[in-house]
Coordinates of C-alpha atoms and ligand atoms in Angstrom, one line a residue:
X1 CA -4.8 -20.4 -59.1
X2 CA -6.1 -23.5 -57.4
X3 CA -6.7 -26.3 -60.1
X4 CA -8.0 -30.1 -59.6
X5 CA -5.3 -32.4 -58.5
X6 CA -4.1 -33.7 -61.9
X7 CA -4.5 -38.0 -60.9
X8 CA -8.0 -36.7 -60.2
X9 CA -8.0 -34.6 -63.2
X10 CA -7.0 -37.4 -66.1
X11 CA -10.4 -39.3 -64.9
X12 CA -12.7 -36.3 -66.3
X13 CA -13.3 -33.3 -68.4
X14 CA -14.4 -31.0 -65.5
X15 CA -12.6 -27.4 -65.8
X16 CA -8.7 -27.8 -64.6
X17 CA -8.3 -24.6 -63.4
X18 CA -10.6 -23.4 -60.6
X19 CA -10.0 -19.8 -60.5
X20 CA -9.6 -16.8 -58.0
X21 CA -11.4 -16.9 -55.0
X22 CA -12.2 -12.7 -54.0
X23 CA -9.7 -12.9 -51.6
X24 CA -6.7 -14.0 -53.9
X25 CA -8.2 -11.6 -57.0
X26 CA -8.2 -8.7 -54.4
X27 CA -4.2 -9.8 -53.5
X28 CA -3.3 -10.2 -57.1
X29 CA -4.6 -7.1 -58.1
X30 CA -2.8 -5.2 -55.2
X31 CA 0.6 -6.1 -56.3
X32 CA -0.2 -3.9 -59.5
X33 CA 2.2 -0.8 -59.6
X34 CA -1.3 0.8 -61.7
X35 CA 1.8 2.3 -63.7
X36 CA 1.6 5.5 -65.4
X37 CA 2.6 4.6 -68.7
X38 CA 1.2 0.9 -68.6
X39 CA 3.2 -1.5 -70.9
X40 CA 0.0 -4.0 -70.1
X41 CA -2.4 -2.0 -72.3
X42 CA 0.1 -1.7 -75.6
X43 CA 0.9 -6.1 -74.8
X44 CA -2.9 -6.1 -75.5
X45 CA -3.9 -6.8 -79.4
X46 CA -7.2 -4.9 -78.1
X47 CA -5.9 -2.3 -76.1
X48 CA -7.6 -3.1 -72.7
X49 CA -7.5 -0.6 -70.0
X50 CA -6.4 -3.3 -67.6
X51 CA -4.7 -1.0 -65.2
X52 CA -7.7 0.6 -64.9
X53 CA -10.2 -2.8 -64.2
X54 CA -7.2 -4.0 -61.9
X55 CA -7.8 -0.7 -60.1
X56 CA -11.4 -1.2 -59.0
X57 CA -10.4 -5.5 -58.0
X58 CA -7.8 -3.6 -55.6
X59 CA -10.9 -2.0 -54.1
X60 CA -13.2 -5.2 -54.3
X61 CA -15.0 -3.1 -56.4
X62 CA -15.8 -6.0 -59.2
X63 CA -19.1 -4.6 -60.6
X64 CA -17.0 -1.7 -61.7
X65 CA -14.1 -3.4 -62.5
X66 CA -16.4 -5.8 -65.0
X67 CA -18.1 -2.7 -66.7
X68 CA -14.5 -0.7 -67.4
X69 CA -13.1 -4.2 -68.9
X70 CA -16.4 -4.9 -71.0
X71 CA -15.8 -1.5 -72.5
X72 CA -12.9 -2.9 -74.8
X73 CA -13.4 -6.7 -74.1
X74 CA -16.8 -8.3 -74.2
X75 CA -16.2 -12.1 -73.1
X76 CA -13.7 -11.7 -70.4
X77 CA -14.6 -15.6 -69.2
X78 CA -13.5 -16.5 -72.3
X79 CA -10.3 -14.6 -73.2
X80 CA -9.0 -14.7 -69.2
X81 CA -9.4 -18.2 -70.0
X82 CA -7.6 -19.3 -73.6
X83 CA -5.6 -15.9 -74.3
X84 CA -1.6 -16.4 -74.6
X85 CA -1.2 -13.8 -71.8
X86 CA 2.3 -15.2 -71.4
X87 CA 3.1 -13.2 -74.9
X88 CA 0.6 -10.1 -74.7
X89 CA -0.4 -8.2 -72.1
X90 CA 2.0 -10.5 -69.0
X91 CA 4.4 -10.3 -71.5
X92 CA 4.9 -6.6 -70.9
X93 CA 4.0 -6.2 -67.6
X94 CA 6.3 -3.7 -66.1
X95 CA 7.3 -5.4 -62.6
X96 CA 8.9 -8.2 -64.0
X97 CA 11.6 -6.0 -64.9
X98 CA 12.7 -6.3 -61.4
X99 CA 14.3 -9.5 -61.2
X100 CA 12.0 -12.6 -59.7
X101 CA 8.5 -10.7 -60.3
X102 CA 6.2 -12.5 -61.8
X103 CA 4.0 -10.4 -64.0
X104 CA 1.0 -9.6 -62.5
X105 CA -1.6 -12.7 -63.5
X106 CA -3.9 -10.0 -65.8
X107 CA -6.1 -13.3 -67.8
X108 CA -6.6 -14.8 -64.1
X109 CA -8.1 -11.7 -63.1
X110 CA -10.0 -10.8 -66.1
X111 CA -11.6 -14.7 -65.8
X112 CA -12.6 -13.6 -61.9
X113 CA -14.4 -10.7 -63.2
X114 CA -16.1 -12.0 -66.2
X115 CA -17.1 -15.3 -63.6
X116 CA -18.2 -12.9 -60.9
X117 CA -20.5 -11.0 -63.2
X118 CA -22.0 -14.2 -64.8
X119 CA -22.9 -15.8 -61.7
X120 CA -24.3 -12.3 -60.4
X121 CA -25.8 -12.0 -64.0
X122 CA -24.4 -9.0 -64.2
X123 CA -24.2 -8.0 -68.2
X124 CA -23.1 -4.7 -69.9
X125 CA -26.7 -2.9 -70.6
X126 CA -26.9 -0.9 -74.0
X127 CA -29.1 1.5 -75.9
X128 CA -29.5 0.2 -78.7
X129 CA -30.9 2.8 -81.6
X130 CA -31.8 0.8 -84.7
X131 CA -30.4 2.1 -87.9
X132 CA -32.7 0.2 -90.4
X133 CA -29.6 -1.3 -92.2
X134 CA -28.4 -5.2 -92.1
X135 CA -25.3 -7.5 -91.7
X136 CA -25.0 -10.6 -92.6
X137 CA -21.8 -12.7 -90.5
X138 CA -20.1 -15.6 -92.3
X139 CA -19.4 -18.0 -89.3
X140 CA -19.9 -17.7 -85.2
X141 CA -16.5 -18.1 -84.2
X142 CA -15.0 -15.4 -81.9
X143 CA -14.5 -12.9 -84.9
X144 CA -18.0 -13.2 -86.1
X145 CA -19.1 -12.9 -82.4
X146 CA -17.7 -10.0 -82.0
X147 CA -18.6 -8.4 -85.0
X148 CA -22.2 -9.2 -84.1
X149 CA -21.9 -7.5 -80.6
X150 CA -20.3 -4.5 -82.0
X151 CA -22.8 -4.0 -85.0
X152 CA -25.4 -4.6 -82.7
X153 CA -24.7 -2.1 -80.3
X154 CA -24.9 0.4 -82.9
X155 CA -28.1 -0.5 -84.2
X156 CA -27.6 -2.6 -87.2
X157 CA -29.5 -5.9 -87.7
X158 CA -27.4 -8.9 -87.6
X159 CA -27.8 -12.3 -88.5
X160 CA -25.0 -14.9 -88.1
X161 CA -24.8 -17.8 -90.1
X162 CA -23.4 -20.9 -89.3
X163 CA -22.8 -24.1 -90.8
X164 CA -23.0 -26.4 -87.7
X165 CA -25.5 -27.0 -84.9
X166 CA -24.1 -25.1 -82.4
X167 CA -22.4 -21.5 -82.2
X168 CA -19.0 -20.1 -80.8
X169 CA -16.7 -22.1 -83.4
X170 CA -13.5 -23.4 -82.4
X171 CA -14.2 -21.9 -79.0
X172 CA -17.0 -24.7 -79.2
X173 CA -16.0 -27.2 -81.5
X174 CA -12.2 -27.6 -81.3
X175 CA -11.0 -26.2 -77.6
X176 CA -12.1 -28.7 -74.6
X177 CA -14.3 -28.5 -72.0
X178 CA -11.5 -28.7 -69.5
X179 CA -10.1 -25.7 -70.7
X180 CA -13.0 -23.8 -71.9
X181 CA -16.5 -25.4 -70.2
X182 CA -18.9 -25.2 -72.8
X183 CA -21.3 -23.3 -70.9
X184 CA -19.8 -20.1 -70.9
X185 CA -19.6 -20.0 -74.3
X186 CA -23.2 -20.6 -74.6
X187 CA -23.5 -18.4 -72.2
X188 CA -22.0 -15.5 -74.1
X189 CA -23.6 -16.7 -77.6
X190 CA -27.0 -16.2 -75.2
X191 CA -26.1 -13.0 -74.8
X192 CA -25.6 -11.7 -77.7
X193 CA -29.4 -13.2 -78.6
X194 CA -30.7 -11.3 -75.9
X195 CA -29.1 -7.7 -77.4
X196 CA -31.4 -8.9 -80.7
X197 CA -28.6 -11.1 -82.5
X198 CA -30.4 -13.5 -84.7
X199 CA -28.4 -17.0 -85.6
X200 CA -29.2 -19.2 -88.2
X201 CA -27.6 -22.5 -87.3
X202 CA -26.9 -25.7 -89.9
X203 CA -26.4 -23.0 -92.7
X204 CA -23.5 -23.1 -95.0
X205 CA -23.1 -20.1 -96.7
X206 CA -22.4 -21.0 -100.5
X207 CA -24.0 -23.8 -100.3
X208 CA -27.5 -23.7 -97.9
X209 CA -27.6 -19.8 -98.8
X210 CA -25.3 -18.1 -101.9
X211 CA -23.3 -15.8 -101.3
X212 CA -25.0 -13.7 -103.6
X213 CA -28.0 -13.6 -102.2
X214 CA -27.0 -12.6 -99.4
X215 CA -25.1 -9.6 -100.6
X216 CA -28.5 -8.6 -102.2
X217 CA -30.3 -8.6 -98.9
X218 CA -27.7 -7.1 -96.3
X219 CA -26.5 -3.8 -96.8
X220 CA -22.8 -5.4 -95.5
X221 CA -21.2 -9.1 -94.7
X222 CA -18.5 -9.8 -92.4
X223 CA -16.4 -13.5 -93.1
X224 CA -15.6 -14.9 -90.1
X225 CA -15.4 -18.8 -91.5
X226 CA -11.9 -19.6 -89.7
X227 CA -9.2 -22.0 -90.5
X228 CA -11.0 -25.5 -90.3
X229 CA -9.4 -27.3 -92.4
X230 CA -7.4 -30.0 -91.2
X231 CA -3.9 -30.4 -92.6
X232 CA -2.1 -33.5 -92.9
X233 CA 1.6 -34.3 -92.8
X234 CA 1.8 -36.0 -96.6
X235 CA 3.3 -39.2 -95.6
X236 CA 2.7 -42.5 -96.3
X237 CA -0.5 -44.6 -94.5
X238 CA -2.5 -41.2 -93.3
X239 CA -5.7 -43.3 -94.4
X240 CA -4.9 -46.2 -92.0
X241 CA -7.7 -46.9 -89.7
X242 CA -6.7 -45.3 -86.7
X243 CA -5.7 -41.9 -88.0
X244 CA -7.1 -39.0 -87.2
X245 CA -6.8 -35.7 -87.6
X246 CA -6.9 -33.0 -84.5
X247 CA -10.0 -31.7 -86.1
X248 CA -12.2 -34.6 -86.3
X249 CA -11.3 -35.9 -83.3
X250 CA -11.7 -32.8 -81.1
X251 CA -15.0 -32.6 -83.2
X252 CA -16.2 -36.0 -82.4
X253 CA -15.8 -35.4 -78.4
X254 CA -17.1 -31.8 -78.0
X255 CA -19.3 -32.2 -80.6
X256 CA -20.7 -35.5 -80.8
X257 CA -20.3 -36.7 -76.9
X258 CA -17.9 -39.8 -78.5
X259 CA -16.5 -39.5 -74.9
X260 CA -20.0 -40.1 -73.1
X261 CA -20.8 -43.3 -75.0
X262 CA -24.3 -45.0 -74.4
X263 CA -25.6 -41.5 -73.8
X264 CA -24.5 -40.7 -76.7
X265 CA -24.1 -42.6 -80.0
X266 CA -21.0 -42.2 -81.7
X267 CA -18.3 -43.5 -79.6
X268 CA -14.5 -43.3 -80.4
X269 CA -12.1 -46.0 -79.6
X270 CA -8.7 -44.8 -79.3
X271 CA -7.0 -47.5 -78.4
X272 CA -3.8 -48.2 -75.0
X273 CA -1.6 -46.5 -76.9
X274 CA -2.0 -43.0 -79.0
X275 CA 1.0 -40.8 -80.6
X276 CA -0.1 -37.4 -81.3
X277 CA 2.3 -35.0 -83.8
X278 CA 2.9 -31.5 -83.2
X279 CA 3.4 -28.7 -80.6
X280 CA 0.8 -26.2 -80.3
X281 CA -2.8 -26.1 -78.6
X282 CA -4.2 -28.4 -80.7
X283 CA -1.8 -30.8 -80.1
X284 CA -1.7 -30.4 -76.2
X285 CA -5.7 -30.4 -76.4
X286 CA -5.6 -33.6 -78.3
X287 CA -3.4 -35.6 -76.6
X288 CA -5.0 -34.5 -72.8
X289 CA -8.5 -35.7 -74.5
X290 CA -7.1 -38.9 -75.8
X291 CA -5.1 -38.9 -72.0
X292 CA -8.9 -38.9 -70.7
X293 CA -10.4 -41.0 -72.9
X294 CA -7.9 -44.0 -70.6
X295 CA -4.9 -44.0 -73.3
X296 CA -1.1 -43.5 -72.9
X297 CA 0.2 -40.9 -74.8
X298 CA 3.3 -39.9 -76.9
X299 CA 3.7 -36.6 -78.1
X300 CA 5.9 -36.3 -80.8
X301 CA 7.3 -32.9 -81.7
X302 CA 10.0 -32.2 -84.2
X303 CA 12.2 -29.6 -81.6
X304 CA 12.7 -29.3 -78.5
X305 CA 9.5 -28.1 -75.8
X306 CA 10.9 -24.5 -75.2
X307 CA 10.0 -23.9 -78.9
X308 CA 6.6 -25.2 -78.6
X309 CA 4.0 -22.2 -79.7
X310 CA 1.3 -23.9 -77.2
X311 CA 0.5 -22.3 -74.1
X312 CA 2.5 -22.5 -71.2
X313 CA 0.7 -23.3 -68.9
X314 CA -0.9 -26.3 -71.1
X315 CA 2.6 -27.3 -71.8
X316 CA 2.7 -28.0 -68.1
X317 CA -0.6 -29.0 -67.5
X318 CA -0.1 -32.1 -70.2
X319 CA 3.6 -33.1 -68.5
X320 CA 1.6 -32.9 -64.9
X321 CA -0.8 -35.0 -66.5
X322 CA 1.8 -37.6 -67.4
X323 CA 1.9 -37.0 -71.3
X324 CA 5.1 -37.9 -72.4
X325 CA 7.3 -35.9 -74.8
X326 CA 9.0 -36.8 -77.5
X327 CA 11.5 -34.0 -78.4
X328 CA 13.4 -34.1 -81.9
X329 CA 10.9 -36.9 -83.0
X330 CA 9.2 -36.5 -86.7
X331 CA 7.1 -39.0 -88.0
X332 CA 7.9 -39.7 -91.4
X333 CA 5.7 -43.2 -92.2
X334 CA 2.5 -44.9 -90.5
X335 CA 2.6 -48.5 -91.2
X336 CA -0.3 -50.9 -90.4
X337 CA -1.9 -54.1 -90.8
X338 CA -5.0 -54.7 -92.5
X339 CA -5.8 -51.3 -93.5
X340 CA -5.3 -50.6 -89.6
X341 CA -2.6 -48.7 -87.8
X342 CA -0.1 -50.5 -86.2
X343 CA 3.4 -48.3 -85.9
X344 CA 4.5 -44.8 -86.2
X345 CA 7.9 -44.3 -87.7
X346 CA 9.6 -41.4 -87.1
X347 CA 12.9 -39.6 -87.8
X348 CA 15.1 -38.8 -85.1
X349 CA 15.9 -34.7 -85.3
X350 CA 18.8 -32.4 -84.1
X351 CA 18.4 -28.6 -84.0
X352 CA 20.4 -26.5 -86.3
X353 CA 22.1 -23.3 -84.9
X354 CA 20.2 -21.4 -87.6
X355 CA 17.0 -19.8 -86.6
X356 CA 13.7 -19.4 -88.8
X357 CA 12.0 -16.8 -89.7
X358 CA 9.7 -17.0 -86.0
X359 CA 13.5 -17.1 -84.0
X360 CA 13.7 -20.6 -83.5
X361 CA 16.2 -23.4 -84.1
X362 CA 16.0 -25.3 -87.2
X363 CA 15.4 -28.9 -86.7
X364 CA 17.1 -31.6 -89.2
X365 CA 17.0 -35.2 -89.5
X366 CA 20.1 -37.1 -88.6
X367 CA 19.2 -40.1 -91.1
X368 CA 18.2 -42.3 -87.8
X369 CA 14.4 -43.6 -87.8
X370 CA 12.7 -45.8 -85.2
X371 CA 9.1 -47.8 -84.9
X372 CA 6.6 -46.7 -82.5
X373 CA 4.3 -49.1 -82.4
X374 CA 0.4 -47.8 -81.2
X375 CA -3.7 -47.8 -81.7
X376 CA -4.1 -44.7 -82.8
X377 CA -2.4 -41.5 -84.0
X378 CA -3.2 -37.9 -84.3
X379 CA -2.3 -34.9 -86.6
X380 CA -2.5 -32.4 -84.5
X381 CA 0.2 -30.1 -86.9
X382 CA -2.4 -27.1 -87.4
X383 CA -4.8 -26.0 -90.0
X384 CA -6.0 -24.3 -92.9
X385 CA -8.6 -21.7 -94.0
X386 CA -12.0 -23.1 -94.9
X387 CA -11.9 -23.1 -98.4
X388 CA -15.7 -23.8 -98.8
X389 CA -16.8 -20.5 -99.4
X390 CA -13.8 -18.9 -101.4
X391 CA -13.5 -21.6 -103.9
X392 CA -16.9 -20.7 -104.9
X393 CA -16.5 -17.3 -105.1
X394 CA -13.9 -16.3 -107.5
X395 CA -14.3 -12.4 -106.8
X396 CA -13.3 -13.3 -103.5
X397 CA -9.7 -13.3 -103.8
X398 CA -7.2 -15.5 -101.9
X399 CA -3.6 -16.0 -101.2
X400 CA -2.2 -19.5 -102.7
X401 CA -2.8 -20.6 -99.1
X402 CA -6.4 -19.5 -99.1
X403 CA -6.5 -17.0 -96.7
X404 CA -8.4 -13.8 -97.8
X405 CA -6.8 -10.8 -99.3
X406 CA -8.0 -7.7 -97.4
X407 CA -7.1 -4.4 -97.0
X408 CA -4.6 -4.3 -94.2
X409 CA -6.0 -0.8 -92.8
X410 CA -9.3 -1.8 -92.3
X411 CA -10.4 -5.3 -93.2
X412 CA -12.0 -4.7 -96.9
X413 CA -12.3 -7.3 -98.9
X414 CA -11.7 -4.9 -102.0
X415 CA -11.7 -8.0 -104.3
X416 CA -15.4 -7.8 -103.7
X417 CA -17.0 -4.4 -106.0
X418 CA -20.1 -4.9 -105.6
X419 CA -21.0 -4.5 -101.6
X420 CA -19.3 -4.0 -98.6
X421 CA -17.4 -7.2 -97.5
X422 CA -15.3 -7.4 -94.9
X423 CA -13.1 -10.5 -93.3
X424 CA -11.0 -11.3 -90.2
X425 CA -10.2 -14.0 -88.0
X426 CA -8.3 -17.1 -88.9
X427 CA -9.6 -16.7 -92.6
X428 CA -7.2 -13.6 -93.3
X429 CA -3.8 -15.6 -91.7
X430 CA -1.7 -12.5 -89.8
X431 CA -2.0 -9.9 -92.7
X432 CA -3.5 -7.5 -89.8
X433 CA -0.6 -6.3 -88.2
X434 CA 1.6 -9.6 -88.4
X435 CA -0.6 -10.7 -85.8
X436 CA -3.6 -13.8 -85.8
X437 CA -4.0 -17.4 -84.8
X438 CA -5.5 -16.5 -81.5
X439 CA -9.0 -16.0 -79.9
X440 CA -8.2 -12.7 -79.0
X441 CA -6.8 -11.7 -82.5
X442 CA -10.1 -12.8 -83.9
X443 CA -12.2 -10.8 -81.6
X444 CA -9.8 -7.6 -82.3
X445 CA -10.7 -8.4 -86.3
X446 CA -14.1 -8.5 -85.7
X447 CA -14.0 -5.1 -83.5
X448 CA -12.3 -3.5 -86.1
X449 CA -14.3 -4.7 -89.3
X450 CA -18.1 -3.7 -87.3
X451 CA -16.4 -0.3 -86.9
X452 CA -15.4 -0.1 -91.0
X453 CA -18.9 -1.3 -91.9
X454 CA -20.6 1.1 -89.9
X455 CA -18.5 4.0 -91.4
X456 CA -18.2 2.6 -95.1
X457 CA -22.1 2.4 -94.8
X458 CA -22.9 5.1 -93.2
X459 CA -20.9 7.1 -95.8
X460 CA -22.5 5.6 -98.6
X461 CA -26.1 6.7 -97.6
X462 CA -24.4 10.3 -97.0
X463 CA -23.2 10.1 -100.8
X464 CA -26.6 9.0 -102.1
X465 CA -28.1 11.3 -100.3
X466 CA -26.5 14.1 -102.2
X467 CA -26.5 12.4 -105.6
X468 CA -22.9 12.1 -105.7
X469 CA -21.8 9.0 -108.0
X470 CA -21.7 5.7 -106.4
X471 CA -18.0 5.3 -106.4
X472 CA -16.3 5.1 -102.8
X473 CA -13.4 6.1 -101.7
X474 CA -12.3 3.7 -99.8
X475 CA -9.7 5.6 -97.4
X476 CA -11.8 6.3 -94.3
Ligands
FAD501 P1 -13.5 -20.1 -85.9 O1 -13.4 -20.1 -84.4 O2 -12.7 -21.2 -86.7 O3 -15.0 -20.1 -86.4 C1 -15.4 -20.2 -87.7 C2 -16.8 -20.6 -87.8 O4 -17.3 -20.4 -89.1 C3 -17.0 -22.1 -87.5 O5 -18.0 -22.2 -86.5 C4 -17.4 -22.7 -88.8 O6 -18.3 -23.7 -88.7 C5 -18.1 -21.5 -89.5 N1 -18.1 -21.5 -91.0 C6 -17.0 -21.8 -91.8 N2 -17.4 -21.7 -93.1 C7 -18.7 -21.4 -93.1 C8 -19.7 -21.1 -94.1 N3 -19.4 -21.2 -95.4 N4 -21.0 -20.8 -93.8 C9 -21.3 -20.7 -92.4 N5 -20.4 -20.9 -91.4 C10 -19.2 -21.3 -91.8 N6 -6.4 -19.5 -79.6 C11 -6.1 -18.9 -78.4 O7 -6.0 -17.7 -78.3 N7 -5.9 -19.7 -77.2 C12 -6.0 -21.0 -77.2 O8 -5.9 -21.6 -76.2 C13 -6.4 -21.7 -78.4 N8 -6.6 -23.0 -78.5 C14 -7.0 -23.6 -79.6 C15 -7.3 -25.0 -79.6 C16 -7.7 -25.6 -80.8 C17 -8.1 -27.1 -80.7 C18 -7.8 -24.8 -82.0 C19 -8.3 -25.5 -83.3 C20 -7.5 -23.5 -82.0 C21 -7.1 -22.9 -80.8 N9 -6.8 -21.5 -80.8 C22 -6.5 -20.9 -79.6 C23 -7.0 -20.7 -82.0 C24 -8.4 -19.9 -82.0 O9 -9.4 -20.8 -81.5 C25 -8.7 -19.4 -83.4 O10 -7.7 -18.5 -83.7 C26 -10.1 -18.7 -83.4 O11 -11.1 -19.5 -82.9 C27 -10.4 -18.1 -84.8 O12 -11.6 -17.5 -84.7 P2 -12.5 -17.3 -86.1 O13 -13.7 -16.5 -85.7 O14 -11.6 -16.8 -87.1 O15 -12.9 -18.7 -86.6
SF4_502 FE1 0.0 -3.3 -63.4 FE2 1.9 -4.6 -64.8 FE3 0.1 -3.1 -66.1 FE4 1.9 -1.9 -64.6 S1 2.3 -3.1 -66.5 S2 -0.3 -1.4 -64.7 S3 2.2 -3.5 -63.0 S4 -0.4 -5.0 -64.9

């Protein structure tokens, strides 16, 4: 995929990636073997029929190829953008087997054909038959959009709540505009307006609204409230001046425009020199924001880069930007002067030959420490569920962790008697399946909780409706 030159690049936040032209979607898709037995499909955490949407981009039939993928996946810009394809659905792609394929690129071809369709504004059309009966979403992210979409196709009335200004999440908050422009986002939280969403923006559920009330006025709730909650490492000087946390710092750029200072008023001053901890997207996202913002940066990562969960292609996107890693390196101490940061100090690591429980080496420290000496560091080492809502709900019950206990079958918050609750996304961890942590996890959750609600509900009104006791069985 064509992609801006990265000197070019490091001077703004315009998209990296450019994406297919026709041409090159229509010779991508034709090296598809359109297998009869497609391992693609069963790579995918939502099942997508991609041999079938690759089989209309062979034809230049893209119209086609956009409704048959919208069918199972609503926000192909999106997901052809952030998904790990690498591990899913390229992952499995049957041609590699024969040595030096490369898989076929399914997210680059999903992001032509969600791109195509929004610039044709081209959008899946439904019929939508109201049912009289409400759900209330906890949070905007990509679970509670897509628990919206899919209760809203079936005629419930949905309202999604969320506690800051602007919709979509991390999608909006936390991922950058070089990776994910903002305006597709928006463009997909538009849609879901136009299908009759409503979306109730700068409200904090358990604090703006209780959680009781609104379990007294919706006839279900889906929590979709994510994992923002920034974690820190526990070492000494994390309240230097200087510090931040992935979180607020991605926050304060896609958020607040601390990059776009006088236009807006909040700017952020990282400093020459930045060291950013960890090895995921976060961290990649951090440290090629900081990168932009005119700094040099060191990313420190306990291992080695081939054990890195982010992305690949970020991985390679951050060295091409001239990021510099710094394998088997764990800071163990900030140090400053002042109450300001001055120096990192970090641990130097080997790796173990024992694996962990995710199959990779185990790093340990050899006793050896150095001083790093810089502006401005980031903890970028993941996160934590929100706890805002569950630690004021006690009948909502969490792990010691926080994430929400549901049922693994079909996203019940059981905890909860008294109505039908439902959860998924970064709030319940990877009790679905082993599986979560990713956009496209999220969206599967949501998917999978509209269609409980709908059947839990629907179920209940058949009870009442023939005076049968209140009491549900939950097994659907
Ligand atoms: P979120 O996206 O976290 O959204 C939760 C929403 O709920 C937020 O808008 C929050 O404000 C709102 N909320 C919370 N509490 C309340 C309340 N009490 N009342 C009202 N609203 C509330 N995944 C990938 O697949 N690919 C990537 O490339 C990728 N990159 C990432 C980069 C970053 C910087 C981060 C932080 C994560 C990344 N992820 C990526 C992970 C992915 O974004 C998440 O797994 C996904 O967004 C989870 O979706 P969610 O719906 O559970 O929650
Ligand atoms: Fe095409 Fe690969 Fe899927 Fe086979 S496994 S249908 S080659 S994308």
């Amino acid at each position: 995929m064509r992609e801006q030159d990265p000197n070019s690049r490091i001077k703004n936040f315009n998209e990296v990636a450019l994406g297919y032209d026709e041409e090159q979607a229509i010779k991508e898709a034709s090296r598809c073997l359109s297998c009869k037995k497609p391992k693609c499909k069963k790579g995918c955490p939502v099942n997508v029929d991609i041999s079938e949407f690759i089989s209309h981009v062979k034809e230049g039939n893209f119209e086609e190829a956009y409704h048959d993928l919208t069918k199972s996946l609503l926000f192909p810009c999106i997901t052809g953008r952030v998904c790990p394809q690498e591990s899913q659905c390229e992952g499995s792609c049957i041609i590699q087997l024969k040595e030096g394929n490369e898989p076929i690129a399914i997210g680059n071809l999903e992001r032509f054909i969600g791109d195509w369709a929004m610039k044709k504004r081209i959008s899946p059309s439904y019929e939508i038959i109201e049912n009289g009966k409400s759900v209330a979403i906890i949070g905007s992210g990509p679970s509670g959009m897509m628990a919206a979409a899919e209760l809203r196709k079936i005629g419930f009335y949905v309202t999604i709540y969320e506690a800051l200004h602007e919709a979509g999440g991390v999608l909006t908050y936390g991922i950058p505009e070089f990776r994910l422009p903002k305006r597709i986002v928006q463009n997909e939280i538009h849609k879901l307006e136009k299908i009759g969403v409503k979306i109730k923006y700068n409200t904090l559920i358990g604090a703006t609204i209780s959680f009781e009330d609104l379990k007294l006025e919706n006839d279900g709730i889906f929590i979709g409230t994510g994992a923002g909650l920034p974690r820190f490492m526990g070492i000494p000087g994390e309240e230097l001046v200087g510090v931040f946390t992935a979180n607020e710092f991605l926050v304060r750029i896609n958020l607040m425009g601390a990059n776009k200072f006088p236009d807006y008023h909040t700017p952020i001053n990282v400093g020459d020199r930045v060291g950013v901890v960890g090895g995921g997207n976060v961290a990649m996202d951090s440290a090629r924001v900081a990168l932009r913002l005119g700094a040099d940066i060191h990313l420190f990562y306990r291992r080695t880069r081939e054990f890195m969960p982010a992305r690949k292609v970020e991985i390679e996107h951050a060295l091409a930007e001239g990021i510099k890693f710094r394998d088997l390196m764990n800071p163990v101490e900030l140090s400053g002067k002042d109450g300001k940061l001055t120096d990192v100090v970090y641990s130097i690591n080997k790796l173990s030959n024992n694996l962990d429980k995710s199959g990779r080496r185990i790093p340990y420290e050899t006793g050896m420490k150095e001083r790093f000496s810089c502006d401005s560091f980031i903890i970028a080492i993941g996160q934590n569920p929100n706890p805002v809502l569950t630690r004021l709900q006690p009948n909502i019950k969490t792990d010691n962790r926080g994430y929400i206990f549901v049922n693994c079958n079909n996203l019940m918050v059981e905890s909860v008697k008294d109505s039908f609750v439902f959860a998924g996304g970064d709030i319940i961890g990877n009790q679905y399946n082993g599986r979560g942590g990713t956009v496209i996890d999220a969206m599967g959750h949501g998917s999978m909780a509209a269609k409980n609600i709908d059947a839990f509900i629907q179920r209940f009104i058949w009870k009442k409706r023939r005076s049968i006791p209140q009491s549900i069985d939950y097994a659907i």
